[in-house]
Amino acid sequence: MIEGTLLQAGDTVLLPERIGDLTGLDQFGLAGELLAAFLAAFIVGNLMLAMTGVAGPWAKRKITAAFTDRIAVNRLGPAGLLIIVADSVRLLSKENIIPENADRPAYDLAPIVVASSALLGFAVIPMGSGIHLADPEVGLVFVFAVAGIASLGLVMAGYSSANKYSMLGGLRAVAQNVAYEIPLVVTGMSVVIFTGSLQMSEIVAVQNQPLVDFGLFAIPAWFAIVNPFAFVLFLLANFAEVGRNPFDTPEAPTEIVAGYQTEYSSVYFVLIYLGEFLHIFLGGAIIATIFLGGPAGPGPEALGIVWFIIKIWGVFLLTQWMRSAVPRVRVDQLIEIGWKGLLVLSFANLILTAIIVGIIQ
């Protein structure tokens, strides 16, 4: 474990505590603490939902158009920004059509599971500027666990829709997530070997020390710099987890219409679409936290949230770049890459990291 830079448990002042102090809610005992926690979750949740609202209807189209030399939305409002409002009204006002043979409990719950599992993951992400909801000692395990719940939602959507294309999409989703979840977690564990902790604040704190100090400037000890091989492996596995090219086989419009979401419309489609982009941002938040120093960046600590959001959007831009530039792999190739490629490489990286840390100690 790298010594001298770790935060001690309890040193991190969490956002609910800050809100409780500022508003005086901490004087009302448990009820005040619960209300402060609710307000903090409301702030973080709406921040993420606002980013998703911009990314889905507008930024995705603009970025894809730039990569493919086309004209994107530009009629509604400045730079077409009012397409966000137009799409929201259009989708939410549509009739919610339910398949006749749908399994209603699973069909109704699937969109909620997909969207809420991503929002839960942001609870333990340190975003900087005091925006941090919770800091458990097993934070990294928690965020992997709740993100994995989305796989259950995709299977529920595919099975309950009573549609063969949806079923195929659900089966592909669970096969893909199982194949790539293991390399994702194993690669993340190589970071834990460096830090000696699963606590997200400590993982960020270790990366705040300089790797090489030149006096006027220093190269930070971000794990993307310390172990670029693990960074690339994690990026590839994350592409598969969020269903972006070349690993978008669960949706695969040219093969299975829209996969697990084929039979969803109106508000249910909005929830699944929202969940998809929330998971992209959650993947970007995890990458920023464990490989890119979290909210660390030039300037005062108050700019931490700004740098954190820039890093998340950088990962989002990369996913859209891949979507425009890289063709989809076949489902058999996808499984082969996961089990025979990334799985082997992730364990090799874990063993090599353990050896290097052992030698350093």
Short mmCIF file of C-alpha atoms in Angstrom, two decimals:
data_model
loop_
_atom_site.label_atom_id
_atom_site.label_comp_id
_atom_site.label_asym_id
_atom_site.label_seq_id
_atom_site.Cartn_x
_atom_site.Cartn_y
_atom_site.Cartn_z
CA MET A 1 0.00 0.00 0.00
CA ILE A 2 1.26 3.49 -0.82
CA GLU A 3 1.71 5.27 2.50
CA GLY A 4 1.40 8.86 3.60
CA THR A 5 -1.49 10.09 1.49
CA LEU A 6 -4.50 8.12 2.61
CA LEU A 7 -7.46 9.81 4.26
CA GLN A 8 -8.42 8.33 7.57
CA ALA A 9 -11.94 6.95 7.90
CA GLY A 10 -14.22 9.74 9.01
CA ASP A 11 -12.00 12.58 7.67
CA THR A 12 -14.22 13.05 4.63
CA VAL A 13 -17.05 15.53 5.23
CA LEU A 14 -20.00 14.19 3.30
CA LEU A 15 -22.64 16.27 1.53
CA PRO A 16 -25.51 15.26 3.89
CA GLU A 17 -23.39 16.42 6.84
CA ARG A 18 -22.65 19.74 5.13
CA ILE A 19 -26.34 20.30 4.38
CA GLY A 20 -27.24 19.36 7.96
CA ASP A 21 -24.75 21.90 9.34
CA LEU A 22 -25.78 24.70 6.94
CA THR A 23 -29.53 24.27 7.43
CA GLY A 24 -29.50 23.30 11.09
CA LEU A 25 -31.24 20.00 10.32
CA ASP A 26 -28.67 18.11 12.40
CA GLN A 27 -30.36 19.54 15.51
CA PHE A 28 -33.50 17.47 14.85
CA GLY A 29 -31.91 14.07 15.40
CA LEU A 30 -32.60 11.16 13.08
CA ALA A 31 -35.42 12.94 11.22
CA GLY A 32 -33.12 15.86 10.42
CA GLU A 33 -30.34 13.53 9.25
CA LEU A 34 -32.75 11.68 6.97
CA LEU A 35 -34.03 14.94 5.49
CA ALA A 36 -30.47 16.18 4.92
CA ALA A 37 -29.59 12.88 3.24
CA PHE A 38 -32.68 13.18 1.03
CA LEU A 39 -31.74 16.73 -0.01
CA ALA A 40 -28.17 15.64 -0.80
CA ALA A 41 -29.41 12.69 -2.88
CA PHE A 42 -31.86 15.03 -4.64
CA ILE A 43 -28.99 17.36 -5.63
CA VAL A 44 -26.71 14.59 -6.93
CA GLY A 45 -29.57 12.75 -8.67
CA ASN A 46 -30.78 15.85 -10.48
CA LEU A 47 -27.24 16.77 -11.50
CA MET A 48 -26.84 13.37 -13.16
CA LEU A 49 -30.33 13.47 -14.70
CA ALA A 50 -29.64 16.94 -16.13
CA MET A 51 -26.42 15.70 -17.75
CA THR A 52 -28.28 12.69 -19.14
CA GLY A 53 -31.05 14.93 -20.46
CA VAL A 54 -28.48 16.91 -22.42
CA ALA A 55 -26.49 13.86 -23.57
CA GLY A 56 -29.33 11.71 -24.91
CA PRO A 57 -31.47 13.97 -27.11
CA TRP A 58 -28.84 16.58 -28.04
CA ALA A 59 -25.15 15.81 -27.43
CA LYS A 60 -25.33 12.29 -28.86
CA ARG A 61 -26.78 13.62 -32.13
CA LYS A 62 -24.31 16.51 -32.33
CA ILE A 63 -21.27 14.32 -31.68
CA THR A 64 -22.37 11.60 -34.11
CA ALA A 65 -23.08 14.21 -36.80
CA ALA A 66 -19.63 15.72 -36.33
CA PHE A 67 -17.95 12.32 -36.72
CA THR A 68 -20.01 11.34 -39.78
CA ASP A 69 -19.93 14.76 -41.50
CA ARG A 70 -23.66 15.40 -41.24
CA ILE A 71 -25.89 18.19 -39.93
CA ALA A 72 -27.50 17.43 -36.59
CA VAL A 73 -30.41 19.12 -34.83
CA ASN A 74 -30.21 22.87 -35.41
CA ARG A 75 -33.78 24.17 -35.80
CA LEU A 76 -35.21 24.23 -32.29
CA GLY A 77 -33.53 26.89 -30.20
CA PRO A 78 -29.85 27.93 -30.20
CA ALA A 79 -27.74 25.07 -31.62
CA GLY A 80 -30.89 22.94 -31.48
CA LEU A 81 -30.89 22.75 -27.66
CA LEU A 82 -34.67 22.91 -27.43
CA ILE A 83 -34.80 19.45 -29.01
CA ILE A 84 -34.42 18.28 -25.38
CA VAL A 85 -37.82 19.79 -24.53
CA ALA A 86 -39.39 18.69 -27.80
CA ASP A 87 -38.24 15.07 -27.41
CA SER A 88 -39.39 14.98 -23.80
CA VAL A 89 -42.89 16.18 -24.70
CA ARG A 90 -43.05 13.90 -27.75
CA LEU A 91 -42.04 10.73 -25.91
CA LEU A 92 -43.96 11.30 -22.69
CA SER A 93 -47.18 12.20 -24.55
CA LYS A 94 -47.18 8.99 -26.60
CA GLU A 95 -49.52 6.14 -25.69
CA ASN A 96 -47.87 3.50 -23.55
CA ILE A 97 -48.56 0.35 -25.55
CA ILE A 98 -48.35 -2.90 -23.59
CA PRO A 99 -47.94 -6.22 -25.49
CA GLU A 100 -50.96 -8.48 -25.05
CA ASN A 101 -48.99 -11.42 -23.63
CA ALA A 102 -46.54 -9.38 -21.58
CA ASP A 103 -45.61 -10.50 -18.07
CA ARG A 104 -46.81 -7.28 -16.44
CA PRO A 105 -44.91 -7.22 -13.12
CA ALA A 106 -41.55 -7.86 -14.79
CA TYR A 107 -42.46 -5.68 -17.80
CA ASP A 108 -43.36 -2.72 -15.55
CA LEU A 109 -40.41 -3.07 -13.18
CA ALA A 110 -37.63 -3.56 -15.78
CA PRO A 111 -37.28 0.14 -16.81
CA ILE A 112 -37.22 1.20 -13.15
CA VAL A 113 -34.52 -1.37 -12.33
CA VAL A 114 -32.34 -0.26 -15.26
CA ALA A 115 -32.51 3.46 -14.39
CA SER A 116 -32.38 3.24 -10.58
CA SER A 117 -29.39 0.88 -10.49
CA ALA A 118 -27.25 3.52 -12.20
CA LEU A 119 -28.41 6.32 -9.89
CA LEU A 120 -27.55 4.21 -6.84
CA GLY A 121 -23.96 3.91 -8.02
CA PHE A 122 -23.37 7.67 -7.76
CA ALA A 123 -23.98 7.49 -3.99
CA VAL A 124 -20.36 6.52 -3.27
CA ILE A 125 -18.59 8.54 -5.98
CA PRO A 126 -16.50 11.47 -4.65
CA MET A 127 -17.26 14.27 -7.12
CA GLY A 128 -15.23 17.01 -5.49
CA SER A 129 -16.24 20.37 -4.01
CA GLY A 130 -17.81 18.50 -1.10
CA ILE A 131 -20.26 16.58 -3.28
CA HIS A 132 -20.04 13.06 -1.86
CA LEU A 133 -23.08 11.25 -0.48
CA ALA A 134 -21.50 8.27 1.29
CA ASP A 135 -18.02 6.87 1.78
CA PRO A 136 -18.25 3.22 2.93
CA GLU A 137 -15.10 1.15 3.30
CA VAL A 138 -16.32 -1.14 0.49
CA GLY A 139 -17.29 1.68 -1.88
CA LEU A 140 -15.74 0.14 -4.99
CA VAL A 141 -17.51 -3.18 -4.38
CA PHE A 142 -20.79 -1.33 -3.83
CA VAL A 143 -20.62 0.56 -7.10
CA PHE A 144 -19.81 -2.61 -9.07
CA ALA A 145 -22.64 -4.46 -7.33
CA VAL A 146 -25.39 -1.90 -7.97
CA ALA A 147 -24.25 -1.34 -11.57
CA GLY A 148 -24.58 -5.08 -12.15
CA ILE A 149 -28.25 -4.96 -11.14
CA ALA A 150 -28.96 -3.45 -14.57
CA SER A 151 -28.32 -6.87 -16.11
CA LEU A 152 -31.34 -8.17 -14.20
CA GLY A 153 -33.44 -5.33 -15.61
CA LEU A 154 -32.40 -6.13 -19.19
CA VAL A 155 -33.25 -9.81 -18.76
CA MET A 156 -36.62 -8.87 -17.24
CA ALA A 157 -37.34 -6.56 -20.19
CA GLY A 158 -36.39 -9.20 -22.75
CA TYR A 159 -38.30 -12.05 -21.13
CA SER A 160 -41.47 -10.16 -20.18
CA SER A 161 -42.05 -8.49 -23.58
CA ALA A 162 -43.31 -11.72 -25.24
CA ASN A 163 -41.24 -10.90 -28.31
CA LYS A 164 -38.56 -13.10 -29.86
CA TYR A 165 -36.31 -10.13 -30.69
CA SER A 166 -36.59 -8.85 -27.13
CA MET A 167 -35.79 -12.32 -25.78
CA LEU A 168 -32.70 -12.55 -27.98
CA GLY A 169 -31.61 -9.09 -26.80
CA GLY A 170 -32.07 -10.08 -23.16
CA LEU A 171 -30.08 -13.30 -23.63
CA ARG A 172 -27.31 -11.40 -25.39
CA ALA A 173 -27.28 -8.80 -22.61
CA VAL A 174 -26.83 -11.33 -19.82
CA ALA A 175 -24.20 -13.29 -21.78
CA GLN A 176 -22.29 -10.07 -22.49
CA ASN A 177 -22.49 -8.74 -18.95
CA VAL A 178 -21.34 -12.03 -17.42
CA ALA A 179 -18.43 -12.24 -19.89
CA TYR A 180 -17.24 -8.67 -19.28
CA GLU A 181 -18.21 -8.05 -15.64
CA ILE A 182 -15.44 -10.37 -14.45
CA PRO A 183 -12.60 -8.61 -16.37
CA LEU A 184 -14.04 -5.27 -15.25
CA VAL A 185 -13.97 -6.19 -11.56
CA VAL A 186 -10.61 -8.00 -11.74
CA THR A 187 -9.01 -4.98 -13.45
CA GLY A 188 -10.52 -2.71 -10.80
CA MET A 189 -8.97 -4.93 -8.13
CA SER A 190 -5.51 -4.16 -9.52
CA VAL A 191 -6.12 -0.57 -8.38
CA VAL A 192 -7.07 -1.87 -4.93
CA ILE A 193 -3.71 -3.67 -4.73
CA PHE A 194 -1.95 -0.33 -5.28
CA THR A 195 -4.05 1.57 -2.73
CA GLY A 196 -4.74 -1.15 -0.18
CA SER A 197 -8.31 0.06 0.19
CA LEU A 198 -11.78 -0.30 -1.37
CA GLN A 199 -12.82 3.12 -0.06
CA MET A 200 -13.36 5.54 -2.93
CA SER A 201 -12.00 8.59 -1.08
CA GLU A 202 -8.75 6.76 -0.34
CA ILE A 203 -8.37 5.63 -3.95
CA VAL A 204 -8.66 9.29 -4.98
CA ALA A 205 -6.30 10.43 -2.20
CA VAL A 206 -3.52 8.06 -3.33
CA GLN A 207 -3.69 9.54 -6.84
CA ASN A 208 -3.31 13.10 -5.52
CA GLN A 209 0.39 12.64 -4.75
CA PRO A 210 2.89 13.48 -7.52
CA LEU A 211 4.35 10.61 -9.51
CA VAL A 212 7.23 12.74 -10.84
CA ASP A 213 7.85 16.27 -9.51
CA PHE A 214 9.67 18.71 -11.82
CA GLY A 215 9.36 21.67 -9.48
CA LEU A 216 7.18 23.98 -11.58
CA PHE A 217 4.83 21.14 -12.46
CA ALA A 218 4.34 17.52 -11.50
CA ILE A 219 2.93 14.44 -13.18
CA PRO A 220 0.12 13.12 -10.96
CA ALA A 221 0.06 9.51 -9.80
CA TRP A 222 -3.16 8.75 -11.65
CA PHE A 223 -3.51 5.03 -12.18
CA ALA A 224 -4.11 5.64 -15.90
CA ILE A 225 -0.47 6.82 -15.95
CA VAL A 226 0.88 4.34 -13.42
CA ASN A 227 -0.78 1.35 -15.10
CA PRO A 228 -2.00 2.29 -18.61
CA PHE A 229 -2.51 -1.38 -19.50
CA ALA A 230 -5.16 -1.74 -16.77
CA PHE A 231 -6.73 1.55 -17.90
CA VAL A 232 -7.18 0.29 -21.47
CA LEU A 233 -8.56 -3.06 -20.26
CA PHE A 234 -11.06 -1.30 -18.02
CA LEU A 235 -12.15 1.01 -20.84
CA LEU A 236 -12.81 -1.93 -23.17
CA ALA A 237 -14.74 -3.86 -20.53
CA ASN A 238 -16.72 -0.71 -19.72
CA PHE A 239 -17.73 -0.33 -23.39
CA ALA A 240 -19.24 -3.80 -23.18
CA GLU A 241 -20.96 -3.09 -19.87
CA VAL A 242 -22.69 0.03 -21.20
CA GLY A 243 -23.48 -1.57 -24.58
CA ARG A 244 -21.46 0.71 -26.83
CA ASN A 245 -19.65 -0.22 -30.05
CA PRO A 246 -18.15 -2.59 -30.81
CA PHE A 247 -20.20 -4.33 -28.11
CA ASP A 248 -23.78 -3.13 -28.74
CA THR A 249 -25.09 -6.59 -29.66
CA PRO A 250 -27.96 -6.62 -27.08
CA GLU A 251 -29.68 -3.85 -29.12
CA ALA A 252 -28.20 -4.48 -32.59
CA PRO A 253 -30.86 -2.61 -34.66
CA THR A 254 -29.81 -4.26 -37.93
CA GLU A 255 -30.25 -7.74 -36.44
CA ILE A 256 -32.88 -7.74 -33.68
CA VAL A 257 -34.74 -4.40 -34.16
CA ALA A 258 -33.85 -2.92 -30.74
CA GLY A 259 -33.33 -6.03 -28.65
CA TYR A 260 -34.63 -5.99 -25.09
CA GLN A 261 -36.35 -2.60 -25.56
CA THR A 262 -38.22 -3.42 -28.78
CA GLU A 263 -41.66 -3.48 -27.14
CA TYR A 264 -41.21 -0.43 -24.91
CA SER A 265 -42.80 2.94 -25.68
CA SER A 266 -43.69 6.26 -24.05
CA VAL A 267 -42.48 6.72 -20.46
CA TYR A 268 -41.13 3.15 -20.25
CA PHE A 269 -38.88 3.75 -23.26
CA VAL A 270 -37.75 7.04 -21.70
CA LEU A 271 -36.74 5.23 -18.50
CA ILE A 272 -34.74 2.57 -20.37
CA TYR A 273 -33.12 5.20 -22.60
CA LEU A 274 -32.36 7.28 -19.51
CA GLY A 275 -30.90 4.26 -17.76
CA GLU A 276 -28.64 3.54 -20.73
CA PHE A 277 -27.06 6.99 -20.60
CA LEU A 278 -26.95 7.04 -16.81
CA HIS A 279 -24.86 3.86 -16.97
CA ILE A 280 -22.54 5.48 -19.50
CA PHE A 281 -22.01 8.39 -17.09
CA LEU A 282 -21.65 6.00 -14.14
CA GLY A 283 -18.97 4.11 -16.09
CA GLY A 284 -17.26 7.43 -16.78
CA ALA A 285 -17.50 8.35 -13.08
CA ILE A 286 -15.89 5.04 -12.04
CA ILE A 287 -13.11 5.48 -14.61
CA ALA A 288 -12.53 9.07 -13.49
CA THR A 289 -12.40 8.01 -9.84
CA ILE A 290 -10.10 4.99 -9.98
CA PHE A 291 -7.89 5.93 -12.94
CA LEU A 292 -8.03 9.71 -13.51
CA GLY A 293 -7.69 11.13 -10.01
CA GLY A 294 -11.40 11.76 -9.45
CA PRO A 295 -12.02 15.51 -9.03
CA ALA A 296 -8.29 16.35 -9.06
CA GLY A 297 -7.19 19.04 -11.49
CA PRO A 298 -5.44 22.43 -11.79
CA GLY A 299 -6.72 25.30 -9.68
CA PRO A 300 -8.45 25.45 -6.30
CA GLU A 301 -10.28 22.50 -4.76
CA ALA A 302 -13.58 24.30 -5.36
CA LEU A 303 -13.18 23.45 -9.07
CA GLY A 304 -13.15 19.72 -8.26
CA ILE A 305 -16.71 19.14 -9.46
CA VAL A 306 -15.90 20.95 -12.72
CA TRP A 307 -12.90 18.72 -13.46
CA PHE A 308 -14.88 15.65 -12.49
CA ILE A 309 -17.69 16.49 -14.92
CA ILE A 310 -15.15 17.23 -17.67
CA LYS A 311 -13.62 13.77 -17.17
CA ILE A 312 -17.05 12.10 -17.28
CA TRP A 313 -17.93 13.90 -20.50
CA GLY A 314 -14.54 12.92 -21.92
CA VAL A 315 -15.43 9.25 -21.42
CA PHE A 316 -18.86 9.90 -22.93
CA LEU A 317 -17.23 11.50 -25.98
CA LEU A 318 -15.03 8.41 -26.35
CA THR A 319 -18.07 6.11 -26.28
CA GLN A 320 -19.74 8.15 -29.03
CA TRP A 321 -16.51 8.16 -31.03
CA MET A 322 -16.43 4.36 -30.84
CA ARG A 323 -20.10 4.25 -31.83
CA SER A 324 -19.37 6.22 -34.99
CA ALA A 325 -16.02 4.67 -35.93
CA VAL A 326 -16.00 0.99 -34.89
CA PRO A 327 -18.28 -1.69 -36.39
CA ARG A 328 -20.24 -4.09 -34.20
CA VAL A 329 -18.71 -7.51 -33.57
CA ARG A 330 -20.76 -10.68 -33.99
CA VAL A 331 -22.20 -12.20 -30.84
CA ASP A 332 -19.82 -15.19 -31.03
CA GLN A 333 -16.86 -12.82 -31.44
CA LEU A 334 -18.08 -10.77 -28.49
CA ILE A 335 -18.14 -13.79 -26.19
CA GLU A 336 -14.76 -14.98 -27.46
CA ILE A 337 -13.15 -11.57 -26.88
CA GLY A 338 -14.54 -11.51 -23.33
CA TRP A 339 -13.68 -15.03 -22.17
CA LYS A 340 -10.50 -15.70 -24.18
CA GLY A 341 -9.14 -12.17 -24.38
CA LEU A 342 -10.05 -9.69 -21.68
CA LEU A 343 -10.48 -12.30 -18.94
CA VAL A 344 -6.98 -13.72 -19.46
CA LEU A 345 -5.41 -10.26 -19.80
CA SER A 346 -7.17 -8.94 -16.69
CA PHE A 347 -5.85 -11.79 -14.53
CA ALA A 348 -2.38 -11.33 -16.04
CA ASN A 349 -2.55 -7.64 -15.14
CA LEU A 350 -3.68 -8.50 -11.60
CA ILE A 351 -0.80 -10.92 -11.05
CA LEU A 352 1.75 -8.53 -12.55
CA THR A 353 0.46 -5.67 -10.40
CA ALA A 354 0.71 -7.82 -7.27
CA ILE A 355 4.30 -8.77 -8.14
CA ILE A 356 5.32 -5.15 -8.75
CA VAL A 357 3.71 -3.91 -5.53
CA GLY A 358 5.36 -6.77 -3.61
CA ILE A 359 8.78 -5.85 -5.00
CA ILE A 360 8.27 -2.15 -4.18
CA GLN A 361 7.30 -2.97 -0.60
#
